[in-house]
XYZ file of C-alpha atoms in Angstrom:
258
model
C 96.378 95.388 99.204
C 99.547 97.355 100.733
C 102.512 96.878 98.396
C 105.734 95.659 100.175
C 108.389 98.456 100.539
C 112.047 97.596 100.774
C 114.380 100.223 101.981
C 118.329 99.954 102.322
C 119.792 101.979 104.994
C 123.526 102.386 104.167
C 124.177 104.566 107.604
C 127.930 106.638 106.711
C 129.888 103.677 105.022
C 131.799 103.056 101.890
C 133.314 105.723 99.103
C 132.377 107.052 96.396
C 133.510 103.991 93.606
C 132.361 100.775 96.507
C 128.686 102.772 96.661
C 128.669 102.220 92.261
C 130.319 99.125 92.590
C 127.238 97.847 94.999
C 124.496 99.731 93.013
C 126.015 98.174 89.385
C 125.537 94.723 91.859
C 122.312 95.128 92.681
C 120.415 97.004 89.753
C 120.521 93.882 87.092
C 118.984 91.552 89.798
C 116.937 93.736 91.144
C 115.158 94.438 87.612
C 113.474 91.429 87.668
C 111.223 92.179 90.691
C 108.205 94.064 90.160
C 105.458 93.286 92.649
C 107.459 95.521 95.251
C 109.003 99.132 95.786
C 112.888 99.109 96.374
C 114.727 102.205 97.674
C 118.468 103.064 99.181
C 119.168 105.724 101.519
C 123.177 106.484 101.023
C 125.495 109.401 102.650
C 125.247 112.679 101.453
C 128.065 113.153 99.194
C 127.270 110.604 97.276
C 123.812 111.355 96.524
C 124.407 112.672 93.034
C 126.366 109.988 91.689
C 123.890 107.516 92.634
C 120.731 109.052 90.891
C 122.711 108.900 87.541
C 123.487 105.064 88.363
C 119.920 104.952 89.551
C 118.084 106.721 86.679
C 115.265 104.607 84.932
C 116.170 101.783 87.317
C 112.763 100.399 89.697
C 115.726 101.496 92.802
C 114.394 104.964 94.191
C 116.746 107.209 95.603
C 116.454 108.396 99.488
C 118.273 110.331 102.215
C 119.492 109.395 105.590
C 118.566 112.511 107.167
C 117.589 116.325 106.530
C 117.459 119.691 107.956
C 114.374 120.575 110.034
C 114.454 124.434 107.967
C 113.753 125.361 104.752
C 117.266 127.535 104.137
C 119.467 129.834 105.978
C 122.282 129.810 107.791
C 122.585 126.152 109.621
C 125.896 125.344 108.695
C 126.345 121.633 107.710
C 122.151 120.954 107.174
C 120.914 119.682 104.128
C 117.800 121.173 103.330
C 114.727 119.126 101.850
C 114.908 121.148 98.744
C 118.313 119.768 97.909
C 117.718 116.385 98.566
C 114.665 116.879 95.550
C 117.639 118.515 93.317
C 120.163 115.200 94.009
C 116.862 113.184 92.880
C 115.568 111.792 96.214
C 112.303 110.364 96.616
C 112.637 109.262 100.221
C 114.118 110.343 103.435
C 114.910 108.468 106.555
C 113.557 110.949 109.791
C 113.894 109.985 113.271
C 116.364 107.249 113.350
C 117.366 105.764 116.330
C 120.813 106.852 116.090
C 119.940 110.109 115.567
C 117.590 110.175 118.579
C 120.341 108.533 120.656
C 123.789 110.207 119.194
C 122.439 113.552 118.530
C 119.692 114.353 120.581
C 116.842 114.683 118.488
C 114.063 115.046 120.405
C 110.495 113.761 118.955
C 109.138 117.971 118.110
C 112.255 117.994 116.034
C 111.557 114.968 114.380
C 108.241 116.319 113.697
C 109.652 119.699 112.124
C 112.152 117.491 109.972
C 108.997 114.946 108.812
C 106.935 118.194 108.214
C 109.765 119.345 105.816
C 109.625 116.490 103.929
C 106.103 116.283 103.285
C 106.035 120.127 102.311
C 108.569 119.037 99.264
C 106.924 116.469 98.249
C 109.484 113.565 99.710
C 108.516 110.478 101.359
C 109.554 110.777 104.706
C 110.495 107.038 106.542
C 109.507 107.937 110.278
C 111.964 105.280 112.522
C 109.538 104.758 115.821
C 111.046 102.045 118.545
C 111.879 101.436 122.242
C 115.138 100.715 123.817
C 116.269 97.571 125.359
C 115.882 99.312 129.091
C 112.678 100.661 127.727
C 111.129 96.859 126.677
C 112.331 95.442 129.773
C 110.115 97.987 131.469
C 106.914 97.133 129.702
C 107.115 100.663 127.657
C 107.377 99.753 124.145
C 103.889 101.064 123.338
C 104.265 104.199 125.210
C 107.601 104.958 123.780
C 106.233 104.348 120.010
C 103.074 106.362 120.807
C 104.329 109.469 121.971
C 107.264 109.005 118.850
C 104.151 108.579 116.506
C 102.154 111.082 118.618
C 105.307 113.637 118.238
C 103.907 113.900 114.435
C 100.679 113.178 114.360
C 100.284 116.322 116.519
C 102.813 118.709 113.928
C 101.082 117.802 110.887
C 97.726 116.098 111.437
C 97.219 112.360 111.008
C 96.581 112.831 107.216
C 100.399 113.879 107.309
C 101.130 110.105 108.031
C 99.439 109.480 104.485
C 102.660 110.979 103.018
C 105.210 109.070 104.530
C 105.883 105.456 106.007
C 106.047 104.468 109.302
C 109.301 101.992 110.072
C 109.356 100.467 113.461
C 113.065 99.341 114.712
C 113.090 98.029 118.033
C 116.752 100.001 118.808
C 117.847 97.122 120.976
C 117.742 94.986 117.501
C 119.399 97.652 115.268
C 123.255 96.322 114.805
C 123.525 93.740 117.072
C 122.501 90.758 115.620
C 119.271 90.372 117.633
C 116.580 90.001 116.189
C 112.780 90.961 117.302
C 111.098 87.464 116.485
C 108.286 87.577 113.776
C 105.821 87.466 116.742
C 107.261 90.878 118.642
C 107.561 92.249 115.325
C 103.532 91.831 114.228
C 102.653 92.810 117.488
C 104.171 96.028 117.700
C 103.037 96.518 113.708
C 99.259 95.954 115.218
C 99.713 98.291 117.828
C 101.173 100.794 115.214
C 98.600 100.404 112.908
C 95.796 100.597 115.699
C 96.867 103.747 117.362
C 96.179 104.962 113.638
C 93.245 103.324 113.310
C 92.003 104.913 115.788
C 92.341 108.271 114.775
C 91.510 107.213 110.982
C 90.186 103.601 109.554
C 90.913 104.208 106.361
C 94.524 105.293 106.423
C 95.351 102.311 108.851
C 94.364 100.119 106.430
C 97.061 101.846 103.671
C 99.870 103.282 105.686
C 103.100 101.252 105.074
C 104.386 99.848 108.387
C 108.371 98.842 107.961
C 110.567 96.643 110.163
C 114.093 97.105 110.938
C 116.379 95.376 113.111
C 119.122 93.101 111.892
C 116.838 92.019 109.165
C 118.853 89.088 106.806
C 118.378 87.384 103.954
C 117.912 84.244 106.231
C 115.233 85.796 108.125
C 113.263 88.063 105.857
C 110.713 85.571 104.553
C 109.336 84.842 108.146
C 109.152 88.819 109.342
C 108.033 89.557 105.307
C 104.827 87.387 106.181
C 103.439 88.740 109.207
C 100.247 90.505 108.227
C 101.004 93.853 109.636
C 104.626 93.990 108.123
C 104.763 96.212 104.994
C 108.543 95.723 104.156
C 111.725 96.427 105.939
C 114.328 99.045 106.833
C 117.809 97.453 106.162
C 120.951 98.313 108.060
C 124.362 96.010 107.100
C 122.587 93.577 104.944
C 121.825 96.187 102.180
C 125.922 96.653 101.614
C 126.135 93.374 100.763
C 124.065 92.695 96.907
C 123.342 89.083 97.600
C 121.601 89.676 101.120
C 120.016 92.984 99.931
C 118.984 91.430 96.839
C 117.463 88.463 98.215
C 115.275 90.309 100.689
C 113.776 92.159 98.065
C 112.927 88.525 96.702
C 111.743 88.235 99.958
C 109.571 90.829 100.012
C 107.937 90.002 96.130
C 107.455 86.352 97.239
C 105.295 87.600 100.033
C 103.238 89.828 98.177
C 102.562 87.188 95.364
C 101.193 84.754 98.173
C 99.223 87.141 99.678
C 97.551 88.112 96.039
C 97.194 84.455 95.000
């Protein structure tokens, strides 16, 4: 049975003392769930102080982006290597944000999820469709040739190494919210277009959903068959809401193992 994977997407907010302040929040809480995997992806500089808050905790470290190279001279990249020496274990790749605000195009994606995989991170791959782009009846053929983008750079064993975390963009920081029923089925198509290409890894791959995801609403998306876990925007700065979807996400992994 696929464990349930909660990851907190901090985006570029707070300082340096409010990101301890919130990990101090969340770490006693959060030692009391064990049935799921936690993680928080927070800026850059403050990568290092948050391992040493972090270490021995069940809260794994990630990044919100990296470099697409190994090293050289790309002034103000962060290569993959780096994030390993800050103590990373995951990094986000492809978000929506970054497709939108800085042009990445899916082959760079690719390179960037390639990277990660190659030192031995677990890259988060963000697929998901516009608002313009649902409307239209494309949500499948956007996430496809997203997923596609990868599966062609690195195989479809590559997607073995990473997670896959749908986020319909049109949901992503403005309060809507894809209903449990969108949500599973773009998780089924997801995990088909897999299937397809492998049975076995279909079955294992870790399928994530973020899109305003709450505290009030986690339960309901937690429980949809083909929903692994979630990718949390604004509700992971807040301990109480990120705290109680990962309570979320334990509860519906004990029901599905009783």
């Amino acid at each position: 049975m696929r464990v349930k994977l909660v990851a907190g997407n901090w985006k570029m907010n707070g300082n340096l003392a409010s990101s301890q302040a919130l990990l101090t929040a969340i770490l006693p809480r959060l030692s009391k769930l064990s049935r799921a995997r936690y993680a928080v992806c927070v800026p850059f500089p403050y990568l290092a102080a948050a391992s040493q808050v972090l270490a021995g905790s069940n809260l794994a470290l990630g990044a919100q982006d990296l470099s697409q190279f190994d090293e050289g001279a790309y002034t103000g990249d962060v290569a993959a290597a780096m994030l390993v020496d800050c103590g990373c274990r995951y990094v986000i790749v492809g978000h929506s944000e970054r497709r939108s605000l800085f042009a990445e195009r899916d082959d760079t994606v690719a390179l960037k999820y390639a990277q990660a995989v190659k030192h031995r991170l677990t890259p988060i791959l963000c697929v998901g469709e516009t608002l313009a782009e649902r409307e239209a009846g494309a949500t499948e053929a956007v996430v496809a040739r997203q997923l596609d983008a990868v599966t062609q750079h690195c195989g479809v064993a590559g997607l073995a190494q990473g997670v896959i975390a749908y986020e319909p963009v049109w949901a992503i920081g403005t309060g809507r919210t894809a209903t449990p029923q969108q949500a599973q089925a773009a998780h089924a198509f997801i995990r088909g277009r897999v299937a397809a290409a492998d049975r076995r890894l279909a079955e294992n791959v870790l399928i994530l959903y973020g899109g305003s995801v709450k505290a009030s609403n986690a339960a309901q998306l937690l429980a949809m068959g083909d929903v692994d876990g979630g990718l949390i925007g604004g509700a992971s700065l807040v301990a109480e809401e990120f705290v109680a979807i990962c309570a979320a996400a334990q509860s519906a992994r004990e029901t599905v193992d009783s």
